[in-house]
Coordinates of C-alpha atoms in Angstrom, one line a residue:
Chain A
M59 CA 20.7 -10.9 122.7
L60 CA 24.6 -12.8 123.1
K61 CA 25.4 -10.1 120.3
R62 CA 23.7 -6.9 122.1
L63 CA 25.3 -8.4 125.7
A64 CA 28.5 -8.7 124.0
I65 CA 27.9 -4.7 122.4
A66 CA 26.9 -3.8 125.5
A67 CA 29.7 -5.2 127.1
A68 CA 32.3 -3.8 125.2
I69 CA 30.1 -0.3 125.6
L70 CA 30.9 -0.3 129.3
G71 CA 34.3 -1.4 128.8
S72 CA 35.4 1.3 127.3
L73 CA 33.8 4.2 129.2
P74 CA 36.6 4.3 131.5
A75 CA 38.8 4.8 128.9
V76 CA 36.5 7.5 127.1
A77 CA 35.2 9.3 130.3
L78 CA 37.2 13.0 130.5
A79 CA 37.9 13.9 133.8
H80 CA 40.6 11.4 135.3
G81 CA 40.9 10.7 138.9
P82 CA 43.0 13.4 140.7
S83 CA 45.6 11.2 142.2
R84 CA 49.0 10.8 139.3
Q85 CA 50.8 7.3 140.6
K86 CA 54.3 6.4 139.6
V87 CA 56.5 3.6 140.3
T88 CA 59.7 3.5 139.3
E89 CA 62.5 0.3 139.3
S90 CA 65.8 -0.8 138.7
V91 CA 67.5 -3.3 138.5
E92 CA 71.8 -3.3 138.7
I93 CA 73.2 -5.0 135.5
N94 CA 76.9 -6.7 135.8
A95 CA 78.0 -5.6 131.3
P96 CA 78.7 -1.9 130.3
A97 CA 76.0 0.8 129.6
A98 CA 76.6 0.6 126.2
K99 CA 75.7 -3.3 125.1
V100 CA 72.2 -2.5 127.8
W101 CA 71.3 0.5 126.2
A102 CA 72.0 -1.8 123.0
V103 CA 69.8 -4.4 124.1
V104 CA 66.6 -1.8 125.3
G105 CA 67.8 1.2 123.0
N106 CA 65.5 0.9 119.8
F107 CA 62.3 2.3 120.4
Q108 CA 61.0 0.6 117.8
D109 CA 61.7 -2.9 119.1
M110 CA 60.3 -4.0 122.6
S111 CA 61.7 -7.6 122.2
W112 CA 63.4 -7.2 125.3
V113 CA 60.2 -7.4 127.4
P114 CA 58.7 -10.7 128.2
V115 CA 55.4 -10.1 128.0
V116 CA 55.2 -8.2 124.1
A117 CA 54.9 -10.3 121.4
K118 CA 56.2 -7.9 118.6
T119 CA 57.2 -4.2 117.4
E120 CA 55.6 -2.7 115.0
G121 CA 55.5 0.7 114.5
K122 CA 57.6 4.4 112.6
G123 CA 59.4 6.2 112.7
G124 CA 62.4 5.9 114.1
N125 CA 64.1 6.6 116.9
K126 CA 62.7 10.5 116.3
P127 CA 60.7 12.0 119.1
A128 CA 57.6 13.4 118.7
T129 CA 57.7 17.7 118.2
N130 CA 53.9 18.6 119.2
E131 CA 51.6 16.1 120.5
A132 CA 48.7 17.4 118.9
T133 CA 51.3 16.9 115.5
N134 CA 51.9 13.6 116.2
D135 CA 54.9 13.1 113.7
G136 CA 57.4 11.5 115.3
A137 CA 58.1 7.7 116.0
T138 CA 55.5 5.8 117.8
R139 CA 54.7 1.9 117.7
T140 CA 51.7 -0.6 118.1
L141 CA 52.9 -3.4 120.4
T142 CA 50.8 -6.4 120.8
L143 CA 51.5 -8.7 123.6
K144 CA 51.2 -12.2 124.0
D145 CA 48.0 -12.9 125.4
G146 CA 46.9 -11.0 122.3
G147 CA 46.7 -7.6 124.4
V148 CA 47.9 -4.1 121.7
I149 CA 49.5 -0.8 123.3
N150 CA 50.0 2.0 121.4
E151 CA 52.5 4.5 122.3
M152 CA 54.4 7.2 120.7
L153 CA 57.9 8.8 121.7
D154 CA 58.0 11.7 123.7
D155 CA 62.0 12.0 124.3
Y156 CA 65.4 10.6 122.7
D157 CA 68.6 11.2 123.5
A158 CA 71.0 7.7 122.6
K159 CA 74.0 11.0 124.1
E160 CA 72.3 10.2 127.7
M161 CA 71.1 6.4 127.2
T162 CA 67.6 7.4 127.8
Y163 CA 63.6 8.1 126.0
A164 CA 60.7 8.4 126.8
Y165 CA 57.5 7.8 125.5
E166 CA 53.8 7.4 126.5
I167 CA 50.8 5.2 125.5
T168 CA 48.5 6.7 123.2
K169 CA 45.9 4.0 123.4
V170 CA 46.1 1.2 125.4
D171 CA 42.0 -1.8 127.4
V172 CA 42.4 -0.6 130.8
K173 CA 42.0 -5.0 130.4
V174 CA 45.2 -4.9 128.7
L175 CA 46.8 -2.3 131.2
P176 CA 44.2 -0.4 134.0
V177 CA 45.9 2.8 133.7
N178 CA 45.1 5.8 131.8
D179 CA 47.9 8.9 131.0
Y180 CA 50.6 6.5 131.0
S181 CA 54.1 7.6 130.7
S182 CA 57.4 6.7 131.0
H183 CA 61.2 7.3 130.7
I184 CA 64.2 4.2 130.3
T185 CA 66.8 5.2 131.3
V186 CA 70.8 3.3 131.3
T187 CA 73.8 5.2 133.3
A188 CA 77.0 3.6 133.7
D189 CA 78.6 2.2 137.7
G190 CA 81.9 1.6 136.3
D191 CA 82.8 0.3 132.9
N192 CA 81.3 -2.7 133.9
K193 CA 78.5 -2.5 135.8
S194 CA 75.9 -0.4 134.7
T195 CA 71.7 0.5 135.7
L196 CA 68.5 0.1 134.4
E197 CA 65.6 2.2 134.9
W198 CA 61.8 1.6 134.3
K199 CA 60.2 4.9 135.5
G200 CA 55.9 5.2 135.0
A201 CA 53.5 8.4 136.3
F202 CA 49.6 7.1 135.6
Y203 CA 46.4 8.0 136.5
R204 CA 44.4 4.4 137.5
G205 CA 42.5 2.4 135.5
Y206 CA 38.9 4.1 136.5
M207 CA 38.8 7.6 136.2
N208 CA 35.9 8.2 138.6
N209 CA 35.0 8.0 142.4
D210 CA 34.9 4.7 143.6
P211 CA 37.0 2.9 141.4
P212 CA 36.7 -0.5 141.4
A213 CA 39.5 -2.5 142.7
N214 CA 40.7 -3.8 140.3
L215 CA 40.6 -0.5 138.2
N216 CA 42.2 1.3 141.9
D217 CA 45.2 3.4 142.0
E218 CA 46.8 -0.7 144.0
A219 CA 45.4 -2.4 140.8
A220 CA 47.3 0.2 138.5
K221 CA 50.7 0.8 140.3
K222 CA 50.4 -3.2 140.6
A223 CA 50.0 -3.6 137.4
V224 CA 53.3 -1.8 136.3
S225 CA 55.4 -2.6 139.2
D226 CA 55.4 -6.2 138.3
L227 CA 55.6 -5.5 134.2
Y228 CA 58.8 -3.3 135.6
K229 CA 60.3 -5.5 137.9
S230 CA 60.1 -8.8 135.5
T231 CA 60.9 -7.1 132.4
L232 CA 64.8 -5.7 134.7
A233 CA 64.9 -9.4 135.7
A234 CA 65.0 -10.7 132.5
V235 CA 66.3 -8.6 131.3
K236 CA 70.0 -8.7 133.5
A237 CA 69.1 -12.4 133.6
K238 CA 69.4 -12.7 128.9
I239 CA 72.2 -10.1 129.2
E240 CA 74.3 -11.5 132.5
G241 CA 73.6 -14.7 130.8
G242 CA 75.4 -13.8 127.1
K243 CA 72.1 -15.0 126.0
Chain B
M23 CA 63.4 69.4 165.3
S24 CA 65.5 66.3 167.0
C25 CA 63.1 64.7 168.2
L26 CA 60.9 64.4 164.8
L27 CA 64.6 62.9 163.7
R28 CA 64.4 60.3 166.2
S29 CA 60.7 59.3 165.9
S30 CA 61.1 59.0 162.2
A31 CA 64.6 56.6 162.7
A32 CA 62.7 55.0 164.8
L33 CA 59.6 54.7 163.0
A34 CA 62.1 53.3 159.9
F35 CA 63.8 50.9 162.2
L36 CA 60.3 49.2 162.2
F37 CA 59.5 49.8 159.0
L38 CA 63.2 47.8 158.3
G39 CA 62.2 45.0 160.9
A40 CA 58.5 44.6 160.2
L41 CA 60.7 43.9 156.5
Q42 CA 63.0 42.0 157.4
S43 CA 61.0 39.2 159.5
V44 CA 59.2 39.0 156.2
A45 CA 62.0 38.0 154.2
A46 CA 63.0 36.1 156.9
A47 CA 60.0 33.8 157.1
A48 CA 60.3 33.1 153.2
E49 CA 58.7 30.0 153.0
A50 CA 57.8 27.4 149.9
L51 CA 55.6 24.8 151.4
T52 CA 54.8 21.6 149.2
T53 CA 51.8 19.9 149.3
N54 CA 53.3 15.7 147.9
Q55 CA 51.1 13.9 147.0
P56 CA 52.0 10.4 146.9
A57 CA 53.8 11.1 149.7
D58 CA 50.7 12.4 152.1
N59 CA 52.7 14.8 153.5
L60 CA 53.0 18.9 153.3
S61 CA 57.5 20.3 153.0
F62 CA 58.3 23.3 154.4
V63 CA 60.8 24.7 152.3
N64 CA 63.1 28.3 154.0
L65 CA 63.7 30.1 150.3
D66 CA 66.7 32.2 151.4
T67 CA 68.5 27.9 152.2
M68 CA 66.8 25.7 149.8
K69 CA 66.6 23.8 152.6
E70 CA 63.2 21.5 153.2
V71 CA 63.0 22.7 157.4
A72 CA 59.7 20.6 158.2
R73 CA 57.2 18.3 156.6
I74 CA 54.2 17.8 158.2
K75 CA 51.8 14.2 157.6
I76 CA 48.2 15.9 155.6
G77 CA 46.5 12.9 154.3
G78 CA 44.1 11.8 150.8
K79 CA 46.8 12.6 149.1
P80 CA 47.1 16.3 148.9
A81 CA 47.3 17.8 145.8
G82 CA 45.9 22.1 146.0
I83 CA 46.6 24.5 147.6
A84 CA 46.6 28.5 149.6
L85 CA 47.0 31.0 151.1
S86 CA 45.4 33.4 153.5
P87 CA 45.8 36.9 152.7
D88 CA 48.4 37.3 155.8
K89 CA 49.7 34.2 154.9
T90 CA 49.7 32.5 158.6
K91 CA 47.5 29.5 157.7
A92 CA 47.5 26.9 153.8
Y93 CA 44.3 25.9 153.0
I94 CA 45.1 22.6 151.6
T95 CA 42.5 20.1 149.3
S96 CA 43.1 16.6 149.8
P97 CA 41.3 14.3 146.8
D98 CA 41.4 11.2 147.9
S99 CA 39.7 11.8 151.3
R100 CA 37.4 14.5 150.4
E101 CA 38.8 17.4 152.4
L102 CA 39.9 21.0 153.3
V103 CA 43.1 21.1 155.3
E104 CA 43.7 23.7 157.7
V105 CA 47.5 24.0 159.3
D106 CA 48.8 26.5 160.5
A107 CA 51.7 27.5 158.8
V108 CA 53.5 29.4 161.9
S109 CA 52.9 26.6 163.5
R110 CA 53.5 24.2 161.0
A111 CA 50.9 21.8 162.7
V112 CA 47.5 21.0 161.3
T113 CA 44.6 22.7 162.7
R114 CA 41.2 21.7 161.0
R115 CA 39.7 19.3 158.8
L116 CA 36.5 19.6 156.7
V117 CA 35.0 16.7 154.4
V118 CA 33.3 18.9 151.5
G119 CA 33.1 15.8 149.3
G120 CA 33.6 14.8 145.5
G121 CA 37.0 15.5 144.1
P122 CA 37.9 18.5 145.4
V123 CA 41.7 19.8 143.2
G124 CA 42.4 23.6 143.2
V125 CA 41.5 26.0 145.6
A126 CA 41.8 29.2 146.3
A127 CA 42.0 32.0 149.1
H128 CA 39.5 35.4 148.6
P129 CA 42.6 38.4 149.6
K130 CA 39.9 40.4 151.9
L131 CA 37.1 37.8 153.2
P132 CA 37.5 34.6 155.3
E133 CA 36.8 32.3 152.6
V134 CA 38.0 30.0 150.6
Y135 CA 36.5 28.8 147.2
V136 CA 37.4 24.7 146.5
A137 CA 36.8 23.1 143.0
D138 CA 35.3 20.6 143.2
W139 CA 36.3 18.2 140.3
Y140 CA 33.1 16.0 139.8
T141 CA 30.9 17.8 140.6
H142 CA 31.4 20.2 138.7
K143 CA 30.9 23.1 141.0
I144 CA 32.8 25.6 142.8
I145 CA 32.2 24.8 147.2
V146 CA 32.7 28.0 149.4
V147 CA 33.9 27.2 152.8
D148 CA 34.6 30.1 156.1
T149 CA 37.3 29.9 156.7
N150 CA 36.3 31.1 160.1
K151 CA 33.6 28.8 160.8
F152 CA 35.4 26.0 159.0
A153 CA 31.9 25.1 156.8
V154 CA 30.4 25.0 153.7
V155 CA 27.9 28.0 153.4
G156 CA 27.5 27.9 149.2
T157 CA 28.8 26.2 146.5
I158 CA 28.3 27.1 142.4
A159 CA 28.0 26.0 139.0
V160 CA 30.8 26.1 137.3
G161 CA 31.4 24.5 133.4
K162 CA 33.5 20.6 133.6
S163 CA 36.1 19.1 136.0
P164 CA 36.7 22.8 137.5
S165 CA 40.8 22.7 138.2
G166 CA 42.1 25.9 138.6
L167 CA 41.1 29.0 140.7
A168 CA 41.8 32.2 141.1
V169 CA 40.2 35.3 142.8
T170 CA 41.2 38.6 141.3
P171 CA 43.4 41.4 143.8
D172 CA 39.6 43.0 144.1
G173 CA 38.4 40.5 145.3
R174 CA 35.2 40.6 143.0
L175 CA 35.5 38.0 140.3
L176 CA 36.7 34.0 141.0
L177 CA 37.8 32.6 137.7
S178 CA 38.0 29.0 137.3
A179 CA 39.6 26.7 134.6
D180 CA 36.6 24.5 133.3
R181 CA 38.9 21.6 132.2
D182 CA 36.2 19.3 130.7
S183 CA 34.7 21.8 129.5
N184 CA 37.6 23.5 127.7
T185 CA 36.3 27.4 128.4
V186 CA 37.0 30.0 132.1
S187 CA 34.2 30.4 133.8
F188 CA 33.4 34.0 135.5
V189 CA 31.9 33.7 138.6
D190 CA 30.9 37.3 140.9
I191 CA 31.8 36.7 144.6
A192 CA 28.9 38.9 146.0
S193 CA 26.3 37.0 144.3
R194 CA 28.5 33.7 144.3
K195 CA 26.5 33.4 139.8
R196 CA 28.5 32.2 137.2
I197 CA 28.2 35.7 135.3
A198 CA 30.9 34.7 131.9
T199 CA 32.4 32.3 129.8
V200 CA 35.4 32.2 128.1
S201 CA 36.8 29.5 125.8
V202 CA 40.9 28.5 125.8
G203 CA 42.5 26.0 124.7
N204 CA 42.0 22.4 125.4
H205 CA 41.5 21.1 128.9
P206 CA 42.9 24.2 130.7
F207 CA 44.4 23.7 134.5
G208 CA 46.1 26.3 135.9
I209 CA 44.9 29.5 136.1
T210 CA 46.8 32.6 137.2
I211 CA 46.0 36.1 137.4
D212 CA 48.3 38.6 137.4
D213 CA 49.2 41.8 140.2
A214 CA 47.3 44.4 138.4
G215 CA 43.8 42.0 138.1
S216 CA 44.3 42.9 134.6
R217 CA 45.0 39.5 132.8
A218 CA 44.5 35.7 133.4
Y219 CA 46.9 32.6 132.6
T220 CA 45.9 29.7 131.7
A221 CA 47.9 26.6 130.9
N222 CA 45.9 24.3 128.6
V223 CA 47.5 20.6 129.1
K224 CA 46.1 19.1 125.2
S225 CA 46.4 22.0 123.1
N226 CA 49.9 22.9 124.7
D227 CA 49.6 26.4 125.1
V228 CA 48.8 28.8 127.3
T229 CA 46.0 30.9 126.8
V230 CA 46.0 34.7 127.7
I231 CA 42.3 36.9 128.5
D232 CA 41.7 40.3 129.5
I233 CA 39.4 40.0 132.4
A234 CA 38.1 42.8 131.5
G235 CA 36.8 42.3 128.1
R236 CA 36.5 38.8 129.1
R237 CA 37.6 37.9 125.7
V238 CA 41.3 36.0 125.1
V239 CA 44.1 38.2 123.6
G240 CA 46.7 35.3 122.5
R241 CA 48.1 31.8 122.8
V242 CA 51.5 31.5 123.5
P243 CA 52.9 27.3 122.3
T244 CA 54.7 25.7 125.3
G245 CA 56.0 22.1 125.7
R246 CA 54.1 18.8 126.2
R247 CA 50.9 19.0 128.3
P248 CA 51.8 22.1 130.6
Y249 CA 50.3 22.8 134.4
A250 CA 50.1 26.0 135.3
V251 CA 51.8 29.2 134.9
G252 CA 53.9 31.3 137.2
L253 CA 54.7 35.1 135.8
A254 CA 57.8 37.2 137.0
D255 CA 59.7 40.3 136.1
G256 CA 56.9 40.9 132.5
R257 CA 57.7 37.4 131.6
G258 CA 55.3 34.4 132.2
F259 CA 56.2 30.6 132.8
S260 CA 54.8 27.3 131.9
T261 CA 56.0 23.8 134.0
D262 CA 55.9 21.7 130.7
Q263 CA 55.0 18.4 132.6
Y264 CA 55.6 15.7 130.0
G265 CA 58.1 18.2 128.3
E266 CA 60.1 18.6 131.5
T267 CA 60.6 22.3 130.8
V268 CA 59.9 25.8 131.6
T269 CA 58.4 27.9 129.2
A270 CA 59.2 31.4 129.0
F271 CA 56.6 33.7 126.9
D272 CA 56.9 37.5 127.3
L273 CA 53.9 39.8 128.7
K274 CA 53.6 41.6 126.1
T275 CA 54.3 40.4 122.9
L276 CA 53.5 36.8 123.9
A277 CA 56.6 35.6 122.0
P278 CA 58.3 33.0 123.4
I279 CA 61.8 33.7 124.9
K280 CA 63.4 30.3 126.1
V281 CA 62.5 26.8 126.8
I282 CA 64.7 25.9 129.9
R283 CA 65.4 22.2 130.8
A284 CA 63.6 21.6 133.7
C285 CA 62.9 18.1 135.6
D286 CA 60.5 14.8 136.2
H287 CA 56.7 16.4 135.8
P288 CA 57.1 20.1 136.8
E289 CA 53.8 21.2 138.1
G290 CA 53.0 24.2 140.5
I291 CA 54.7 27.4 139.6
E292 CA 55.0 31.2 141.6
A293 CA 57.0 33.9 141.8
D294 CA 58.0 35.3 145.2
T295 CA 57.2 38.2 146.0
A296 CA 59.6 40.5 145.4
R297 CA 60.0 38.6 142.2
R298 CA 63.4 38.0 142.3
N299 CA 62.9 34.1 141.2
I300 CA 60.7 31.2 140.5
Y301 CA 59.9 28.4 142.0
V302 CA 59.3 25.1 141.0
A303 CA 57.7 21.9 142.4
C304 CA 58.8 18.6 140.9
W305 CA 56.9 16.0 140.9
G306 CA 58.6 12.8 139.0
D307 CA 62.1 13.9 140.5
D308 CA 60.9 15.5 143.7
V309 CA 62.3 18.6 144.5
L310 CA 61.7 22.2 144.2
L311 CA 63.8 24.1 141.8
R312 CA 64.4 27.5 142.0
I313 CA 64.9 29.8 138.4
D314 CA 66.4 33.4 137.8
P315 CA 63.4 34.7 135.8
V316 CA 65.9 37.1 134.0
A317 CA 68.7 35.2 133.1
L318 CA 66.1 32.1 132.9
K319 CA 68.7 30.0 134.7
V320 CA 67.6 26.8 137.2
T321 CA 69.8 28.7 140.3
G322 CA 68.9 25.9 143.1
K323 CA 67.2 22.7 144.2
T324 CA 65.9 21.1 147.0
A325 CA 64.7 17.3 147.8
V326 CA 61.4 18.0 149.9
G327 CA 58.6 14.8 150.1
D328 CA 57.7 12.5 147.3
G329 CA 55.6 13.7 144.8
P330 CA 55.4 17.6 145.4
R331 CA 52.0 19.6 142.8
A332 CA 52.1 22.5 144.7
F333 CA 48.9 23.2 143.1
G334 CA 47.8 27.0 143.9
K335 CA 49.8 30.0 145.7
F336 CA 52.2 28.3 148.0
L337 CA 54.7 30.7 149.1
R338 CA 54.7 32.9 152.2

């Protein structure tokens, strides 16, 4: 009985992610932090797609393909990574664009349970900009739909919940990166 | 004789005057979804000249045949919103239900068609009464809509069926479907009414349809996640949301010509009536871009409200 319930829960839980129609209103979140360090130093911390250890909630990054972006979404021939979070959640991602000279890369989530991050069709940019020789700005920008793909979403899977989850992740991470780099740790 | 000359001179003067007033009114109207408003951009100066509140997270847009009215879909409030584009004010609102996304106006009849994402049908709105007067069943999650210039057919990009529905406007019935690429979103019909172009979000290509033959005549590879297609000077242009590019292709050979670096999430795209420029709404960067369709270069840019989508026909 318990087992059957668990299976039913698993099926129900996966429905929003499987549903093809998505809510028509795409959300965006942009957060940035000024860091008292040269841009190259910040890029050295955040610029490797295969190392997401600068995000405090990430426990492990496993991937392949280095920093080579996919030439086409369908062929999926570029770099991919699997993030395991400290709470056990798993996120699969692929690299869409990578420019070391401009110190920016773009990636998208290819698979995530809405219980881990309440979003769908998430794509994101990370950019480091120099503000003089010893100061720089780290920006994290995301585009995504809410966790529930149909009309009348439950509160935990609505637009506000999606924006809050992403914004909280960005803010806490950027603050941690700033502390780590400025603190010399 | 001198009288004739004078009257033809007067006619020419009137004609030029009319032309100038049209040119002076050239504007882009961008639906800024997260900002909940509509920007008016003067296309001669490439400057935003007004911004009005719409509400309900506006996305789709169509203009009346005389271009004095804009019809805007607000999916969050499930409304169709009518805007007087001359006085720049919301004039009427109508709850149409479901998830209104794409919208298209009839070239002659007082009718607009609204694609309902959730109930998989097209809602017909009489623009005189501003009331729903009919519904038409199509494929799953209809997105982009377009009407042929003769006003006989309505084409619907049915995103989750991977098809285009052909609707006979007189009988309000679907009469044919054509299979296209994966997840068609925007659909554009050429001025001659001979071909339609769908941007297929998941297969990263554009499907080209022969409207009279109701068949696919070709496919053009694009950048990642194409949203919509614009047409100008014998060329097609797709806005590639994830690719951050506009892919230009030849309408005869269907071969890509150039990939133009554009902006973060380029979305709505349309050529101006004189075909001198193409305009692109950039959802991620909150700007309207101007692209020269011959030189294939970005030639202008202006800030608009947060998150412009401009899904549909937005130039007047």
